[in-house]
PDB file of C-alpha atoms in Angstrom:
ATOM      1  CA  UNK A   9     122.611 107.958 125.038  1.00 58.00           C
ATOM      2  CA  UNK A  10     123.311 110.704 122.522  1.00 69.00           C
ATOM      3  CA  UNK A  11     122.201 110.476 118.941  1.00 81.00           C
ATOM      4  CA  UNK A  12     119.705 111.843 116.466  1.00 84.00           C
ATOM      5  CA  UNK A  13     116.534 113.189 118.036  1.00 87.00           C
ATOM      6  CA  UNK A  14     112.981 112.992 116.745  1.00 88.00           C
ATOM      7  CA  UNK A  15     110.339 115.596 117.583  1.00 91.00           C
ATOM      8  CA  UNK A  16     106.966 114.365 118.790  1.00 92.00           C
ATOM      9  CA  UNK A  17     103.791 116.286 119.553  1.00 94.00           C
ATOM     10  CA  UNK A  18     103.342 116.616 123.312  1.00 93.00           C
ATOM     11  CA  UNK A  19      99.989 114.827 123.189  1.00 94.00           C
ATOM     12  CA  UNK A  20     101.456 111.839 121.384  1.00 95.00           C
ATOM     13  CA  UNK A  21     104.408 111.727 123.746  1.00 95.00           C
ATOM     14  CA  UNK A  22     102.073 111.619 126.756  1.00 95.00           C
ATOM     15  CA  UNK A  23     100.059 108.859 125.156  1.00 95.00           C
ATOM     16  CA  UNK A  24     103.184 106.826 124.422  1.00 95.00           C
ATOM     17  CA  UNK A  25     104.392 107.402 127.972  1.00 95.00           C
ATOM     18  CA  UNK A  26     101.189 105.927 129.369  1.00 95.00           C
ATOM     19  CA  UNK A  27     101.267 103.004 126.950  1.00 96.00           C
ATOM     20  CA  UNK A  28     104.921 102.301 127.739  1.00 96.00           C
ATOM     21  CA  UNK A  29     104.223 102.245 131.469  1.00 95.00           C
ATOM     22  CA  UNK A  30     101.198  99.979 131.024  1.00 95.00           C
ATOM     23  CA  UNK A  31     103.263  97.590 128.890  1.00 94.00           C
ATOM     24  CA  UNK A  32     106.013  97.427 131.489  1.00 95.00           C
ATOM     25  CA  UNK A  33     108.712  99.445 129.739  1.00 95.00           C
ATOM     26  CA  UNK A  34     111.023 101.294 132.119  1.00 94.00           C
ATOM     27  CA  UNK A  35     111.180 104.392 129.917  1.00 94.00           C
ATOM     28  CA  UNK A  36     109.183 105.819 127.036  1.00 94.00           C
ATOM     29  CA  UNK A  37     112.401 105.919 124.964  1.00 93.00           C
ATOM     30  CA  UNK A  38     112.844 102.171 125.391  1.00 94.00           C
ATOM     31  CA  UNK A  39     109.261 101.601 124.247  1.00 95.00           C
ATOM     32  CA  UNK A  40     109.554 103.857 121.190  1.00 94.00           C
ATOM     33  CA  UNK A  41     112.858 102.308 120.119  1.00 93.00           C
ATOM     34  CA  UNK A  42     111.421  98.807 120.445  1.00 94.00           C
ATOM     35  CA  UNK A  43     108.320  99.669 118.423  1.00 95.00           C
ATOM     36  CA  UNK A  44     110.341 101.402 115.701  1.00 94.00           C
ATOM     37  CA  UNK A  45     112.811  98.530 115.462  1.00 92.00           C
ATOM     38  CA  UNK A  46     109.957  96.093 115.019  1.00 91.00           C
ATOM     39  CA  UNK A  47     108.264  98.258 112.415  1.00 93.00           C
ATOM     40  CA  UNK A  48     111.493  98.663 110.443  1.00 92.00           C
ATOM     41  CA  UNK A  49     112.192  94.929 110.594  1.00 89.00           C
ATOM     42  CA  UNK A  50     108.697  94.096 109.368  1.00 88.00           C
ATOM     43  CA  UNK A  51     108.991  96.497 106.440  1.00 91.00           C
ATOM     44  CA  UNK A  52     112.440  95.159 105.538  1.00 90.00           C
ATOM     45  CA  UNK A  53     111.131  91.628 105.733  1.00 87.00           C
ATOM     46  CA  UNK A  54     108.218  92.347 103.397  1.00 90.00           C
ATOM     47  CA  UNK A  55     110.671  93.902 100.904  1.00 91.00           C
ATOM     48  CA  UNK A  56     113.027  90.966 101.219  1.00 91.00           C
ATOM     49  CA  UNK A  57     110.337  88.365 100.742  1.00 91.00           C
ATOM     50  CA  UNK A  58     109.226  90.182  97.577  1.00 92.00           C
ATOM     51  CA  UNK A  59     112.807  89.828  96.307  1.00 91.00           C
ATOM     52  CA  UNK A  60     112.900  86.178  97.380  1.00 93.00           C
ATOM     53  CA  UNK A  61     109.677  85.609  95.451  1.00 93.00           C
ATOM     54  CA  UNK A  62     111.243  87.125  92.311  1.00 90.00           C
ATOM     55  CA  UNK A  63     114.286  84.892  92.713  1.00 90.00           C
ATOM     56  CA  UNK A  64     112.160  81.770  93.189  1.00 92.00           C
ATOM     57  CA  UNK A  65     110.088  82.665  90.143  1.00 90.00           C
ATOM     58  CA  UNK A  66     113.308  83.091  88.181  1.00 87.00           C
ATOM     59  CA  UNK A  67     114.448  79.656  89.262  1.00 87.00           C
ATOM     60  CA  UNK A  68     111.096  78.115  88.353  1.00 87.00           C
ATOM     61  CA  UNK A  69     109.920  77.272  91.874  1.00 89.00           C
ATOM     62  CA  UNK A  70     106.929  79.656  91.968  1.00 91.00           C
ATOM     63  CA  UNK A  71     104.519  80.651  89.205  1.00 88.00           C
TER      64      UNK A  71
ATOM     65  CA  UNK B  27      99.887  63.638 108.452  1.00 95.00           C
ATOM     66  CA  UNK B  28     101.837  65.080 105.538  1.00 97.00           C
ATOM     67  CA  UNK B  29     105.621  65.187 105.430  1.00 97.00           C
ATOM     68  CA  UNK B  30     106.854  68.432 103.931  1.00 98.00           C
ATOM     69  CA  UNK B  31     110.398  68.790 102.633  1.00 97.00           C
ATOM     70  CA  UNK B  32     111.268  72.457 102.546  1.00 97.00           C
ATOM     71  CA  UNK B  33     114.105  74.945 102.359  1.00 97.00           C
ATOM     72  CA  UNK B  34     115.635  77.376  99.923  1.00 95.00           C
ATOM     73  CA  UNK B  35     116.179  76.146  96.371  1.00 91.00           C
ATOM     74  CA  UNK B  36     119.538  74.317  96.196  1.00 90.00           C
ATOM     75  CA  UNK B  37     119.576  73.465  99.887  1.00 93.00           C
ATOM     76  CA  UNK B  38     119.162  69.715  99.429  1.00 93.00           C
ATOM     77  CA  UNK B  39     115.391  69.371  99.257  1.00 94.00           C
ATOM     78  CA  UNK B  40     115.481  67.068  96.202  1.00 91.00           C
ATOM     79  CA  UNK B  41     118.091  64.930  97.924  1.00 93.00           C
ATOM     80  CA  UNK B  42     115.874  64.581 100.992  1.00 96.00           C
ATOM     81  CA  UNK B  43     112.942  63.614  98.770  1.00 95.00           C
ATOM     82  CA  UNK B  44     115.132  60.944  97.181  1.00 94.00           C
ATOM     83  CA  UNK B  45     116.068  59.638 100.599  1.00 96.00           C
ATOM     84  CA  UNK B  46     112.443  59.409 101.686  1.00 96.00           C
ATOM     85  CA  UNK B  47     111.444  57.672  98.455  1.00 94.00           C
ATOM     86  CA  UNK B  48     114.328  55.207  98.799  1.00 95.00           C
ATOM     87  CA  UNK B  49     113.296  54.558 102.380  1.00 96.00           C
ATOM     88  CA  UNK B  50     109.837  53.540 101.277  1.00 96.00           C
ATOM     89  CA  UNK B  51     107.779  56.665 101.780  1.00 96.00           C
ATOM     90  CA  UNK B  52     105.304  57.638  99.100  1.00 93.00           C
ATOM     91  CA  UNK B  53     106.243  60.921  97.479  1.00 93.00           C
ATOM     92  CA  UNK B  54     103.724  63.333  96.027  1.00 90.00           C
ATOM     93  CA  UNK B  55     105.378  64.315  92.761  1.00 86.00           C
ATOM     94  CA  UNK B  56     104.804  64.417  89.045  1.00 84.00           C
ATOM     95  CA  UNK B  57     107.246  64.044  86.201  1.00 71.00           C
ATOM     96  CA  UNK B  58     106.651  67.480  84.715  1.00 64.00           C
ATOM     97  CA  UNK B  59     110.028  68.928  85.674  1.00 68.00           C
ATOM     98  CA  UNK B  60     112.592  66.560  84.214  1.00 67.00           C
ATOM     99  CA  UNK B  61     115.992  65.822  85.686  1.00 69.00           C
ATOM    100  CA  UNK B  62     118.740  68.104  84.404  1.00 71.00           C
ATOM    101  CA  UNK B  63     122.361  68.911  85.104  1.00 70.00           C
ATOM    102  CA  UNK B  64     121.392  70.776  88.288  1.00 68.00           C
ATOM    103  CA  UNK B  65     119.366  67.867  89.646  1.00 71.00           C
ATOM    104  CA  UNK B  66     120.526  64.791  87.736  1.00 69.00           C
ATOM    105  CA  UNK B  67     118.212  62.542  89.726  1.00 73.00           C
ATOM    106  CA  UNK B  68     115.137  64.698  89.362  1.00 71.00           C
ATOM    107  CA  UNK B  69     113.312  67.399  91.273  1.00 75.00           C
ATOM    108  CA  UNK B  70     110.587  65.348  92.976  1.00 87.00           C
ATOM    109  CA  UNK B  71     108.096  68.188  92.617  1.00 86.00           C
ATOM    110  CA  UNK B  72     104.342  68.445  92.243  1.00 90.00           C
ATOM    111  CA  UNK B  73     103.660  71.176  89.702  1.00 92.00           C
ATOM    112  CA  UNK B  74     100.710  72.446  91.735  1.00 94.00           C
ATOM    113  CA  UNK B  75     102.999  73.558  94.564  1.00 95.00           C
ATOM    114  CA  UNK B  76     104.211  76.413  92.387  1.00 94.00           C
ATOM    115  CA  UNK B  77     100.829  78.078  92.660  1.00 94.00           C
ATOM    116  CA  UNK B  78     100.051  77.069  96.226  1.00 94.00           C
ATOM    117  CA  UNK B  79      99.263  80.679  97.059  1.00 91.00           C
ATOM    118  CA  UNK B  80      96.440  80.573  94.512  1.00 94.00           C
ATOM    119  CA  UNK B  81      95.084  77.068  95.131  1.00 95.00           C
ATOM    120  CA  UNK B  82      95.931  74.878  98.115  1.00 95.00           C
ATOM    121  CA  UNK B  83      92.755  72.803  98.105  1.00 95.00           C
ATOM    122  CA  UNK B  84      94.530  69.717  96.749  1.00 95.00           C
ATOM    123  CA  UNK B  85      97.160  69.419  99.497  1.00 96.00           C
ATOM    124  CA  UNK B  86      95.152  66.841 101.466  1.00 95.00           C
ATOM    125  CA  UNK B  87      95.920  64.394  98.631  1.00 93.00           C
ATOM    126  CA  UNK B  88      99.434  64.217 100.037  1.00 94.00           C
ATOM    127  CA  UNK B  89      98.252  62.657 103.305  1.00 94.00           C
ATOM    128  CA  UNK B  90     100.766  59.976 104.263  1.00 94.00           C
ATOM    129  CA  UNK B  91     103.226  61.144 101.625  1.00 95.00           C
ATOM    130  CA  UNK B  92     106.164  63.524 101.288  1.00 96.00           C
ATOM    131  CA  UNK B  93     105.615  66.789  99.441  1.00 96.00           C
ATOM    132  CA  UNK B  94     108.312  69.273  98.480  1.00 96.00           C
ATOM    133  CA  UNK B  95     107.387  72.893  99.216  1.00 97.00           C
ATOM    134  CA  UNK B  96     109.831  75.738  98.729  1.00 96.00           C
ATOM    135  CA  UNK B  97     110.361  77.760 101.928  1.00 96.00           C
ATOM    136  CA  UNK B  98     108.419  80.863 100.904  1.00 96.00           C
ATOM    137  CA  UNK B  99     105.289  78.811 100.252  1.00 96.00           C
ATOM    138  CA  UNK B 100     105.168  77.185 103.693  1.00 97.00           C
ATOM    139  CA  UNK B 101     102.902  80.049 104.728  1.00 95.00           C
ATOM    140  CA  UNK B 102     100.363  78.860 102.154  1.00 95.00           C
ATOM    141  CA  UNK B 103      99.807  75.342 103.505  1.00 96.00           C
ATOM    142  CA  UNK B 104      96.230  74.879 104.737  1.00 96.00           C
ATOM    143  CA  UNK B 105      96.295  75.113 108.513  1.00 94.00           C
ATOM    144  CA  UNK B 106      93.504  72.588 108.979  1.00 94.00           C
ATOM    145  CA  UNK B 107      95.897  69.752 108.082  1.00 96.00           C
ATOM    146  CA  UNK B 108      98.856  68.454 110.084  1.00 96.00           C
ATOM    147  CA  UNK B 109     102.429  68.455 108.802  1.00 97.00           C
ATOM    148  CA  UNK B 110     105.911  67.378 109.737  1.00 97.00           C
ATOM    149  CA  UNK B 111     108.379  69.685 108.051  1.00 97.00           C
ATOM    150  CA  UNK B 112     111.916  68.587 107.247  1.00 98.00           C
ATOM    151  CA  UNK B 113     113.596  71.945 106.761  1.00 97.00           C
ATOM    152  CA  UNK B 114     116.886  71.816 104.887  1.00 97.00           C
ATOM    153  CA  UNK B 115     119.619  74.267 105.861  1.00 96.00           C
ATOM    154  CA  UNK B 116     122.704  74.876 103.792  1.00 95.00           C
ATOM    155  CA  UNK B 117     125.523  77.400 103.853  1.00 94.00           C
ATOM    156  CA  UNK B 118     124.094  80.478 102.103  1.00 92.00           C
ATOM    157  CA  UNK B 119     127.193  80.993  99.971  1.00 91.00           C
ATOM    158  CA  UNK B 120     126.736  77.497  98.591  1.00 92.00           C
ATOM    159  CA  UNK B 121     123.021  78.083  98.016  1.00 91.00           C
ATOM    160  CA  UNK B 122     123.695  81.351  96.199  1.00 91.00           C
ATOM    161  CA  UNK B 123     126.507  79.869  94.119  1.00 88.00           C
ATOM    162  CA  UNK B 124     124.376  76.941  93.067  1.00 85.00           C
ATOM    163  CA  UNK B 125     121.385  79.170  92.266  1.00 86.00           C
ATOM    164  CA  UNK B 126     123.620  81.400  90.177  1.00 84.00           C
ATOM    165  CA  UNK B 127     124.558  78.443  88.019  1.00 82.00           C
ATOM    166  CA  UNK B 128     120.885  77.624  87.505  1.00 80.00           C
ATOM    167  CA  UNK B 129     120.053  81.218  86.647  1.00 80.00           C
ATOM    168  CA  UNK B 130     122.764  81.263  84.017  1.00 76.00           C
ATOM    169  CA  UNK B 131     120.688  78.733  82.093  1.00 75.00           C
ATOM    170  CA  UNK B 132     117.484  80.755  82.516  1.00 72.00           C
ATOM    171  CA  UNK B 133     118.009  84.081  80.733  1.00 66.00           C
ATOM    172  CA  UNK B 134     114.346  84.984  81.230  1.00 64.00           C
ATOM    173  CA  UNK B 135     114.863  85.277  85.005  1.00 63.00           C
ATOM    174  CA  UNK B 136     114.585  88.807  86.397  1.00 62.00           C
ATOM    175  CA  UNK B 137     117.825  90.028  87.983  1.00 63.00           C
ATOM    176  CA  UNK B 138     117.837  90.229  91.763  1.00 65.00           C
ATOM    177  CA  UNK B 139     120.353  91.905  94.041  1.00 71.00           C
ATOM    178  CA  UNK B 140     121.432  91.603  97.685  1.00 85.00           C
ATOM    179  CA  UNK B 141     120.043  88.079  97.767  1.00 89.00           C
ATOM    180  CA  UNK B 142     122.112  87.029 100.732  1.00 91.00           C
ATOM    181  CA  UNK B 143     120.476  89.717 102.877  1.00 92.00           C
ATOM    182  CA  UNK B 144     117.008  88.921 101.534  1.00 93.00           C
ATOM    183  CA  UNK B 145     117.424  85.202 102.187  1.00 94.00           C
ATOM    184  CA  UNK B 146     118.739  85.897 105.689  1.00 94.00           C
ATOM    185  CA  UNK B 147     115.699  88.003 106.519  1.00 93.00           C
ATOM    186  CA  UNK B 148     113.361  85.438 104.999  1.00 94.00           C
ATOM    187  CA  UNK B 149     114.928  82.607 107.003  1.00 95.00           C
ATOM    188  CA  UNK B 150     114.867  84.712 110.159  1.00 92.00           C
ATOM    189  CA  UNK B 151     111.154  85.358 109.730  1.00 91.00           C
ATOM    190  CA  UNK B 152     110.517  81.674 109.092  1.00 93.00           C
ATOM    191  CA  UNK B 153     112.513  80.727 112.184  1.00 93.00           C
ATOM    192  CA  UNK B 154     110.237  82.965 114.193  1.00 91.00           C
ATOM    193  CA  UNK B 155     107.064  81.755 112.470  1.00 93.00           C
ATOM    194  CA  UNK B 156     107.609  77.987 112.368  1.00 94.00           C
ATOM    195  CA  UNK B 157     107.680  77.231 116.119  1.00 94.00           C
ATOM    196  CA  UNK B 158     104.463  79.187 116.629  1.00 94.00           C
ATOM    197  CA  UNK B 159     102.415  77.081 114.185  1.00 94.00           C
ATOM    198  CA  UNK B 160     100.095  74.519 115.734  1.00 93.00           C
ATOM    199  CA  UNK B 161      99.562  72.684 112.458  1.00 95.00           C
ATOM    200  CA  UNK B 162     103.184  71.751 111.940  1.00 94.00           C
ATOM    201  CA  UNK B 163     106.214  70.281 113.637  1.00 95.00           C
ATOM    202  CA  UNK B 164     109.622  70.817 112.130  1.00 95.00           C
ATOM    203  CA  UNK B 165     113.092  69.365 112.106  1.00 96.00           C
ATOM    204  CA  UNK B 166     116.015  71.301 110.686  1.00 96.00           C
ATOM    205  CA  UNK B 167     118.559  69.275 108.743  1.00 97.00           C
ATOM    206  CA  UNK B 168     121.964  70.564 107.773  1.00 96.00           C
ATOM    207  CA  UNK B 169     122.865  69.661 104.197  1.00 94.00           C
ATOM    208  CA  UNK B 170     126.501  69.122 105.102  1.00 93.00           C
ATOM    209  CA  UNK B 171     125.540  66.581 107.738  1.00 94.00           C
ATOM    210  CA  UNK B 172     123.589  64.636 105.104  1.00 94.00           C
ATOM    211  CA  UNK B 173     126.755  64.399 103.035  1.00 92.00           C
ATOM    212  CA  UNK B 174     129.020  63.650 105.990  1.00 91.00           C
ATOM    213  CA  UNK B 175     126.828  61.117 107.806  1.00 93.00           C
ATOM    214  CA  UNK B 176     123.826  60.138 105.742  1.00 94.00           C
ATOM    215  CA  UNK B 177     123.087  57.140 107.936  1.00 95.00           C
ATOM    216  CA  UNK B 178     122.711  59.220 111.096  1.00 96.00           C
ATOM    217  CA  UNK B 179     120.508  61.717 109.264  1.00 96.00           C
ATOM    218  CA  UNK B 180     118.357  58.908 107.886  1.00 97.00           C
ATOM    219  CA  UNK B 181     117.841  57.589 111.425  1.00 97.00           C
ATOM    220  CA  UNK B 182     116.763  61.030 112.705  1.00 97.00           C
ATOM    221  CA  UNK B 183     114.454  61.591 109.756  1.00 97.00           C
ATOM    222  CA  UNK B 184     112.758  58.205 110.145  1.00 96.00           C
ATOM    223  CA  UNK B 185     112.275  58.863 113.837  1.00 96.00           C
ATOM    224  CA  UNK B 186     110.860  62.337 113.200  1.00 97.00           C
ATOM    225  CA  UNK B 187     108.360  61.187 110.576  1.00 95.00           C
ATOM    226  CA  UNK B 188     107.497  58.166 112.745  1.00 94.00           C
ATOM    227  CA  UNK B 189     107.728  55.727 109.863  1.00 92.00           C
ATOM    228  CA  UNK B 190     109.529  52.442 109.554  1.00 93.00           C
ATOM    229  CA  UNK B 191     111.775  53.543 106.703  1.00 95.00           C
ATOM    230  CA  UNK B 192     114.666  51.546 105.271  1.00 96.00           C
ATOM    231  CA  UNK B 193     117.621  53.375 106.721  1.00 96.00           C
ATOM    232  CA  UNK B 194     120.353  51.773 104.612  1.00 96.00           C
ATOM    233  CA  UNK B 195     118.428  52.484 101.416  1.00 96.00           C
ATOM    234  CA  UNK B 196     117.944  56.115 102.457  1.00 96.00           C
ATOM    235  CA  UNK B 197     121.629  56.554 103.227  1.00 95.00           C
ATOM    236  CA  UNK B 198     122.726  54.870 100.018  1.00 93.00           C
ATOM    237  CA  UNK B 199     121.197  57.513  97.728  1.00 92.00           C
ATOM    238  CA  UNK B 200     123.544  60.194  99.029  1.00 90.00           C
ATOM    239  CA  UNK B 201     126.294  60.693  96.491  1.00 81.00           C
ATOM    240  CA  UNK B 202     128.967  63.093  97.786  1.00 72.00           C
ATOM    241  CA  UNK B 203     130.179  63.616  94.221  1.00 73.00           C
ATOM    242  CA  UNK B 204     126.997  65.621  93.597  1.00 64.00           C
ATOM    243  CA  UNK B 205     128.050  68.060  96.347  1.00 63.00           C
ATOM    244  CA  UNK B 206     129.588  70.404  93.846  1.00 63.00           C
ATOM    245  CA  UNK B 207     129.139  73.833  95.399  1.00 63.00           C
ATOM    246  CA  UNK B 208     131.337  73.729  98.467  1.00 66.00           C
ATOM    247  CA  UNK B 209     132.145  76.696 100.634  1.00 65.00           C
ATOM    248  CA  UNK B 210     134.670  76.387 103.443  1.00 61.00           C
TER     249      UNK B 210
END
């Protein structure tokens, strides 16, 4: 797979490699992508629920 | 056991509360939010739900009754009580269209953008969260199916809440003429 690349410190990469293997990931790339996807989704969700809260306040459903 | 009626605003939660009340279930509601053009038969809300994230100590009062809780506040229900959640689902375009009409009468409301995306993410998170909660069971109900076959929905709801509700009375409160925001 070709795409943008991200630089990591060698020490961090080794640590992630060990963690990925222990967690059953076949490659460290697969592990990193999964973790980043989850982190992005969580952040997006927090932002979205803040917007939902504003909407519900506007409609009079939340104080 | 508390029956919770939940969903996004304008997804049919007031209609489901009406059905439960007609069927003979006690509803936990006050008269503080009067009926209006958006909900001509009333909102069936308990004012205290609006600040559930600040104070949820009163929720046990709704034991044996139906309580309407907007989707975002489901997270705030005390987890030492047991609930059956009737979760209303409705086409998001219809929900957004109907909300827009309400907002037009509330100029004080802060503008919000990309609501479809935000609601989708919110519902996705809830779909992940709900099945993992030990303090609640849930049943999803499609708003359109309530309009199209209210009797069948009433039967499923009565079975889910395990109460001997009056099915014909529940079905009879559904007025398709109030289904004004149709999409597709």
